[in-house]
N, CA, C and O atoms as a MOPAC input file, in Angstrom:
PM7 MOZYME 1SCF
protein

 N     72.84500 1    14.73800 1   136.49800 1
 C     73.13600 1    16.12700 1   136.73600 1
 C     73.93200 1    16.70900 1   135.57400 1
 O     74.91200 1    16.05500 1   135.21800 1
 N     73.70100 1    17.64800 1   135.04200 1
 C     74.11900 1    18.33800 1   133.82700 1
 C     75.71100 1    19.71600 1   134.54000 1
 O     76.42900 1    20.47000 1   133.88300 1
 N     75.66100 1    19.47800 1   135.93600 1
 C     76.99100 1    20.82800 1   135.99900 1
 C     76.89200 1    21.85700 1   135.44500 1
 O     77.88900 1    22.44900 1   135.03100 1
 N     76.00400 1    22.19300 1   135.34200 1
 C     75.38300 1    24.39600 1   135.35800 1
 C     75.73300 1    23.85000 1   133.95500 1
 O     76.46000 1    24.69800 1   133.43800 1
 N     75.54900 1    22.84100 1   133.12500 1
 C     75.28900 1    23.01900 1   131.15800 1
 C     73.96000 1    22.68000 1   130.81500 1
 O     73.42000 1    21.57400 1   130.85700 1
 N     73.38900 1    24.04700 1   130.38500 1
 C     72.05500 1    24.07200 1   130.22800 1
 C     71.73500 1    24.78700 1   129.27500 1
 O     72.67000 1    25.20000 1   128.58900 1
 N     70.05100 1    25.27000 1   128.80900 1
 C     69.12200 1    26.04100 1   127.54600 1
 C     70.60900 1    26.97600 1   128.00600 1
 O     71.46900 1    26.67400 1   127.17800 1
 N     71.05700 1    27.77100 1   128.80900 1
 C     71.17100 1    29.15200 1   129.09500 1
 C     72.45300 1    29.30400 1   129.08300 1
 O     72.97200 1    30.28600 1   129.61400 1
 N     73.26600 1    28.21100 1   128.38100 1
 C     74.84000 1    27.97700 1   127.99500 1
 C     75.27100 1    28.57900 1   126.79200 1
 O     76.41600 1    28.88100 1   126.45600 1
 N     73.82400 1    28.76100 1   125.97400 1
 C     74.41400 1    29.31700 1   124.61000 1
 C     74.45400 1    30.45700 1   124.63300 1
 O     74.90600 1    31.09700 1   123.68300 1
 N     73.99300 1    31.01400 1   125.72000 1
 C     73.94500 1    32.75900 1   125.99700 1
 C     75.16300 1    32.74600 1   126.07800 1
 O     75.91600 1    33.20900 1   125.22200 1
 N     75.54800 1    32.14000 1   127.26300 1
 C     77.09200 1    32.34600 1   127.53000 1
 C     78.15700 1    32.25500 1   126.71800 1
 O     79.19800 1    32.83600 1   127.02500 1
 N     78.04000 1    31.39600 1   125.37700 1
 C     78.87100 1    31.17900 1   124.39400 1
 C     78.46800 1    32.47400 1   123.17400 1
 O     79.45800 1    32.94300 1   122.61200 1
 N     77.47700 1    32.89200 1   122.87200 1
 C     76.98000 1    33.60000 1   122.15300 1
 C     77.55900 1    35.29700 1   122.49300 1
 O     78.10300 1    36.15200 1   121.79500 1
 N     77.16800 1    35.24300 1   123.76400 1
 C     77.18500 1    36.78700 1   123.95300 1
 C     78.14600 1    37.27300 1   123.55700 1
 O     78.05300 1    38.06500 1   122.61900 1
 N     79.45300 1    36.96100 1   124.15100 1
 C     80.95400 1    37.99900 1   123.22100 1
 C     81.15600 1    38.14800 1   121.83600 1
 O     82.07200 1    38.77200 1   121.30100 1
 N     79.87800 1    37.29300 1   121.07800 1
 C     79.98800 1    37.16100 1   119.93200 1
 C     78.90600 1    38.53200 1   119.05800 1
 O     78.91900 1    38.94500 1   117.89900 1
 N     77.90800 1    38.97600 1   120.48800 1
 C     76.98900 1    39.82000 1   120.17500 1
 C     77.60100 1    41.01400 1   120.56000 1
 O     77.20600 1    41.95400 1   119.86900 1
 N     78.33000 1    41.28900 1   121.31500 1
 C     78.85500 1    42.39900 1   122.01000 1
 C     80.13800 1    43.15300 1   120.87000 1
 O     80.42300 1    44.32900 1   120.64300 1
 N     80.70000 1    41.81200 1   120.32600 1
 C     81.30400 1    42.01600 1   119.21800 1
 C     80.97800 1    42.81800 1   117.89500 1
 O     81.53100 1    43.80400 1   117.40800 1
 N     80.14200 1    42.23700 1   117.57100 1
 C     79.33200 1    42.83300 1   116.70000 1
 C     78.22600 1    44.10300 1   117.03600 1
 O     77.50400 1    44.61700 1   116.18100 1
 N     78.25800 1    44.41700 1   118.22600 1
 C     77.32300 1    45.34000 1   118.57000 1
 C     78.65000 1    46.50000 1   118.55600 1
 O     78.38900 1    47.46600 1   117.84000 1
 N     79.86000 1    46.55000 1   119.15100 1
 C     80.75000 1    47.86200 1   119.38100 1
 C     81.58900 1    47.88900 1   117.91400 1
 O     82.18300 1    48.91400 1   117.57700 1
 N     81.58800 1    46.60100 1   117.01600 1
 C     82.19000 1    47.07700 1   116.02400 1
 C     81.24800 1    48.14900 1   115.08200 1
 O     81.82200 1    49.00700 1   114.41200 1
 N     79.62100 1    48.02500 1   115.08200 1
 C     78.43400 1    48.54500 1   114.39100 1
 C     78.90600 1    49.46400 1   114.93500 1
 O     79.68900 1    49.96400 1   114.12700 1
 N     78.91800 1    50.46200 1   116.57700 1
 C     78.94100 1    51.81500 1   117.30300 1
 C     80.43400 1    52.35900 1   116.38700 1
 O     80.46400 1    53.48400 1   115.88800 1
 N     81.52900 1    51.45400 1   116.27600 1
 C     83.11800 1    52.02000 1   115.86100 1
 C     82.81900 1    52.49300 1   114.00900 1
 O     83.12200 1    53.56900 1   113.49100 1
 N     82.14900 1    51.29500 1   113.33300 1
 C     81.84400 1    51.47300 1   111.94700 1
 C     80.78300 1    53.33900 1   111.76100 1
 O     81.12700 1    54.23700 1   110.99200 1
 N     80.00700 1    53.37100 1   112.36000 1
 C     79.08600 1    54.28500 1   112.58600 1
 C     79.79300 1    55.83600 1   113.02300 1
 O     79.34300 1    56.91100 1   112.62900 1
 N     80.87400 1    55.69100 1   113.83200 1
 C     81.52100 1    56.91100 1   114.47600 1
 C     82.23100 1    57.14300 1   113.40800 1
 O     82.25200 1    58.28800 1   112.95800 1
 N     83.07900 1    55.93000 1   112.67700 1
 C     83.98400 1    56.66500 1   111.53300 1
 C     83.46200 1    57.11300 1   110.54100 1
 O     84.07600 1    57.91000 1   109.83300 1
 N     82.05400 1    56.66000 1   110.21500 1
 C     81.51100 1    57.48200 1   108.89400 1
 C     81.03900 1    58.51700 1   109.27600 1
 O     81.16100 1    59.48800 1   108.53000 1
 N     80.29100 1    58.68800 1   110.64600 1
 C     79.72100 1    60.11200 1   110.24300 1
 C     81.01800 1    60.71100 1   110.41800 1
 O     80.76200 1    61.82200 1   109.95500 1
 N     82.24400 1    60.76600 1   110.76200 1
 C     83.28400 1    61.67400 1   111.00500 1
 C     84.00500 1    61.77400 1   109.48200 1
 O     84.89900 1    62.57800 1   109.21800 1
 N     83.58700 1    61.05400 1   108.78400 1
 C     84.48300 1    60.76800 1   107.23000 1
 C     83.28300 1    62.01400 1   106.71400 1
 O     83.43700 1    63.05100 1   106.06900 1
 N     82.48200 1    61.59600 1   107.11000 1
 C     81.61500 1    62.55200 1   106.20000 1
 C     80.02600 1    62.44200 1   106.25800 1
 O     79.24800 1    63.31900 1   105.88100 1
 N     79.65300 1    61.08100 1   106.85400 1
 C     77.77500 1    61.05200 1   106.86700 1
 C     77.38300 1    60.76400 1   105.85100 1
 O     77.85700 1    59.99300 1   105.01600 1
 N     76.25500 1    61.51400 1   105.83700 1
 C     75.26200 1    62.31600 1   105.08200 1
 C     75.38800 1    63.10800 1   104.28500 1
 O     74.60900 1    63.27300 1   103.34700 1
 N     76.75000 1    63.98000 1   104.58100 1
 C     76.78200 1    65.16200 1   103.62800 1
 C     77.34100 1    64.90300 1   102.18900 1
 O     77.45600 1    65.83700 1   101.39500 1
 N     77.67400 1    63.66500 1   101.87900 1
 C     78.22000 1    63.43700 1   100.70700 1
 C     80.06800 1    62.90600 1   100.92000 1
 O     81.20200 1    63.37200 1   100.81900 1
 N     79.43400 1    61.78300 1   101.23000 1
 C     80.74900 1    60.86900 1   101.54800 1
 C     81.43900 1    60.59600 1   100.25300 1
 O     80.68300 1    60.27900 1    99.33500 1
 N     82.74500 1    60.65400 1    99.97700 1
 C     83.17900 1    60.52800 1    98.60100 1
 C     83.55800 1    61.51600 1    98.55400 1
 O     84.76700 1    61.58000 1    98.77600 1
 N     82.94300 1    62.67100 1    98.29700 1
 C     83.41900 1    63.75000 1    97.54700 1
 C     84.34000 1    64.36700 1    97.94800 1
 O     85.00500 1    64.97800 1    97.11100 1
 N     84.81700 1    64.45500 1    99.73300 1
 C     85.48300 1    65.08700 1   100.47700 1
 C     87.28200 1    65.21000 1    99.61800 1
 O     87.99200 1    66.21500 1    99.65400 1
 N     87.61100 1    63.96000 1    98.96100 1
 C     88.93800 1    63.04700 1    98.29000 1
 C     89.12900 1    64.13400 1    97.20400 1
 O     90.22500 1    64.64800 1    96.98000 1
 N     87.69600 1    64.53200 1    96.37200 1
 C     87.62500 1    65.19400 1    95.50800 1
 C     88.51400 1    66.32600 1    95.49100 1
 O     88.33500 1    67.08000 1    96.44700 1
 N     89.53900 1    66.71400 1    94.58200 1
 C     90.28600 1    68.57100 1    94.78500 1
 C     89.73300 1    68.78700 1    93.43200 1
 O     89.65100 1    68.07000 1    92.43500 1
 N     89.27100 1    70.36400 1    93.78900 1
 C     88.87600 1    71.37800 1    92.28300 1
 C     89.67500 1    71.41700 1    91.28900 1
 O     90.77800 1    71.75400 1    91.72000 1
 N     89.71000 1    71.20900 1    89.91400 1
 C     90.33900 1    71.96800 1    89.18700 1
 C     90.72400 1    73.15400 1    89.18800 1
 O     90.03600 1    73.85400 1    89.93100 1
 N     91.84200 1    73.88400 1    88.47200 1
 C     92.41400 1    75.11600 1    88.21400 1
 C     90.89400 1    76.06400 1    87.99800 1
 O     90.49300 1    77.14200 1    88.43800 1
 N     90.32300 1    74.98700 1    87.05300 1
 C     88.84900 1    76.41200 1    86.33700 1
 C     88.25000 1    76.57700 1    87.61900 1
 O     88.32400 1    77.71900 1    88.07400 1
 N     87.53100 1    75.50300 1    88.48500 1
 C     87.04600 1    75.36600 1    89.73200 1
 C     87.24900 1    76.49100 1    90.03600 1
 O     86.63500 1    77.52000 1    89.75500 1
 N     88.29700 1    76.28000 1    90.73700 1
 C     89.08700 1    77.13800 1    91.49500 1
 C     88.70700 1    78.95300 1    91.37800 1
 O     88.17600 1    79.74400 1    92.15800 1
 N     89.30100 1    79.08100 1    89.95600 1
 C     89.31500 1    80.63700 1    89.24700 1
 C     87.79200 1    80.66800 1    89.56400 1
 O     87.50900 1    81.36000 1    90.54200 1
 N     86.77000 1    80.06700 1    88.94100 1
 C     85.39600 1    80.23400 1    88.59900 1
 C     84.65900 1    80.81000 1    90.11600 1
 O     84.05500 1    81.88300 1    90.12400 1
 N     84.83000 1    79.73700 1    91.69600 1
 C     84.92600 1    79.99800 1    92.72700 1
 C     85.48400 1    81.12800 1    93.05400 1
 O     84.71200 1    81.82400 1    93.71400 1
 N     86.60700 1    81.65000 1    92.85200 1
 C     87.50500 1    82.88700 1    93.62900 1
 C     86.40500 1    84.01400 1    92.90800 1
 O     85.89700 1    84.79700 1    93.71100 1
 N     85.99200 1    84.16200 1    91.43700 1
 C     85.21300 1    84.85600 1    90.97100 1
 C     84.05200 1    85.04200 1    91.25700 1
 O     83.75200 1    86.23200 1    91.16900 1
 N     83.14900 1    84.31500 1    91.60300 1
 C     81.97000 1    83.59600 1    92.26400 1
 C     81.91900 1    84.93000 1    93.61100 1
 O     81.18300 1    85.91500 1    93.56600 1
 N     82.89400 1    84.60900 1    94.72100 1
 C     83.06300 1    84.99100 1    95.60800 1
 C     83.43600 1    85.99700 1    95.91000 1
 O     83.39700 1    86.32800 1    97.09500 1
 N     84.13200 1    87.17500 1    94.53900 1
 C     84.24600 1    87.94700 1    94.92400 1
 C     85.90300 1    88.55100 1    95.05400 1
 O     86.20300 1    89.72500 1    95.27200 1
 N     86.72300 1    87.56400 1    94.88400 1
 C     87.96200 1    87.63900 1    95.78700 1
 C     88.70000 1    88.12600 1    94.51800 1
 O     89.74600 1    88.72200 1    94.77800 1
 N     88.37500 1    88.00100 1    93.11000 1
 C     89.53900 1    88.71400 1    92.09700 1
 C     88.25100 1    89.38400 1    91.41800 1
 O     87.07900 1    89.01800 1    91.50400 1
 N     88.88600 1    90.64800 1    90.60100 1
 C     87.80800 1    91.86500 1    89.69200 1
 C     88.07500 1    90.41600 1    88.34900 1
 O     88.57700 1    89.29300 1    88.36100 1
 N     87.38000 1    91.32900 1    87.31400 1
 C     87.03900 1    90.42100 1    86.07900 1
 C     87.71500 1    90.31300 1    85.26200 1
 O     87.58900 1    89.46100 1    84.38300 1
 N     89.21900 1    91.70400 1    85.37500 1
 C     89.94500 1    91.63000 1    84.01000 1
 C     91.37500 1    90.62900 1    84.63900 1
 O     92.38400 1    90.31700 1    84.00700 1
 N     91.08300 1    90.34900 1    85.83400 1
 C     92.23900 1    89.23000 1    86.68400 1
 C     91.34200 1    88.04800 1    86.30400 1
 O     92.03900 1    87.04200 1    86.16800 1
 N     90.35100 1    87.86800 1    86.13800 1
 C     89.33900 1    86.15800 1    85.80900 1
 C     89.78300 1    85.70700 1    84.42100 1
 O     90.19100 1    84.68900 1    83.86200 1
 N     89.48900 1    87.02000 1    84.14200 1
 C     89.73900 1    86.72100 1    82.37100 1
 C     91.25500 1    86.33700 1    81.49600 1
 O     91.36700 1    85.80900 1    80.38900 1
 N     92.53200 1    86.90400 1    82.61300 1
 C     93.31300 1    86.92600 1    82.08700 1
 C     94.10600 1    85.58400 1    82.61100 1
 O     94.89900 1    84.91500 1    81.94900 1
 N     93.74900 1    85.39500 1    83.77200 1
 C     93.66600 1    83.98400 1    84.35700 1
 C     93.20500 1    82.80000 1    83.74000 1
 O     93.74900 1    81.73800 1    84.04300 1
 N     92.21500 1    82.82700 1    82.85700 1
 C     91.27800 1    81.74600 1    81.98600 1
 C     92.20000 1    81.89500 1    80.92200 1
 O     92.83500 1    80.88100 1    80.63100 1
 N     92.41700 1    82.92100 1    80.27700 1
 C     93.33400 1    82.96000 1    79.34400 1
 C     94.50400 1    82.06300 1    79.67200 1
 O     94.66400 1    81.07500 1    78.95600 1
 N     95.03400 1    82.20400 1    80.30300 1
 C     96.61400 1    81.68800 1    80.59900 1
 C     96.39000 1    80.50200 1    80.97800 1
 O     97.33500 1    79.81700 1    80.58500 1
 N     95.45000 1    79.71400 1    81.68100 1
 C     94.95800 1    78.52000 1    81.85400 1
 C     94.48600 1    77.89900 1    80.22000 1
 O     95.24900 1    77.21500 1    79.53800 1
 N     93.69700 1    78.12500 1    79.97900 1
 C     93.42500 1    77.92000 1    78.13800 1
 C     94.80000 1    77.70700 1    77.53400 1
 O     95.05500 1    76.65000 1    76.95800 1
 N     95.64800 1    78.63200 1    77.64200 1
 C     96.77900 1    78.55400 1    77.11000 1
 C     97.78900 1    77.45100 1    77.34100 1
 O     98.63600 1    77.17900 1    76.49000 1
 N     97.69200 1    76.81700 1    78.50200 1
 C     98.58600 1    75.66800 1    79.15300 1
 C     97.85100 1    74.85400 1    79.06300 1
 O     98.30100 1    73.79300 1    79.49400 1
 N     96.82300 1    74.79700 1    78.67800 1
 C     96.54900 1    72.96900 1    77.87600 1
 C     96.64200 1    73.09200 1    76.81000 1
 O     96.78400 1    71.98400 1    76.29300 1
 N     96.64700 1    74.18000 1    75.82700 1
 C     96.62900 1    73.99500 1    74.49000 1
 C     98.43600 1    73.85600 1    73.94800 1
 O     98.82300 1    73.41200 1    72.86700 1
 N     99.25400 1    74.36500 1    75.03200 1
 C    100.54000 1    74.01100 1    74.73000 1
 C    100.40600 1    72.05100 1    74.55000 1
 O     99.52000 1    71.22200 1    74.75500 1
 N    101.73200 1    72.02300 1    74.09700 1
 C    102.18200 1    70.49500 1    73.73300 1
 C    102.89700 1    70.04800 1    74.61100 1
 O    103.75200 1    70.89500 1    74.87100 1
 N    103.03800 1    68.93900 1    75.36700 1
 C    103.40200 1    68.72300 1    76.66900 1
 C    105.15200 1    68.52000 1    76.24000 1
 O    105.67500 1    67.98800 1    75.26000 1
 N    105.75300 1    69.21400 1    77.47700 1
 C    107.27100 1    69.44900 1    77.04800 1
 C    108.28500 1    67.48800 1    77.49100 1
 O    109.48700 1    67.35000 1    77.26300 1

């Protein structure tokens, strides 16, 4: 007599090992699409530059052209200074 140890013992040893790996795949899966998916994971970390920035606000509408320009200027100007 074998005492219920049989083919159908390795299920029993196996399974928490599948279940394991099955809710960590569902937990791995929830945090990426919430990090970002599809839409371009990575980039989210990314912040614009100053030009970005100006080039965007201009883009959009939100400053006239002689505020873009004088803005680029003064940006131009603070990298070409010598660092203090």
């Amino acid at each position: 007599m074998m005492w219920g140890y049989g083919p159908g013992m390795a299920w029993m040893v196996f399974m928490p090992l599948v279940w394991l790996v099955l809710v960590g795949l569902i937990v791995w899966a929830v945090v990426w699409l919430v990090r970002g998916g599809l839409r371009g994971a990575g980039n989210h970390d990314r912040r614009d530059t100053p030009e970005e920035t100006l080039d965007r606000r201009f883009a959009a509408g939100e400053i006239d052209e002689e505020t873009y320009r004088q803005a680029r200027e003064a940006l131009t100007q603070r990298h070409r200074a010598p660092p203090r």
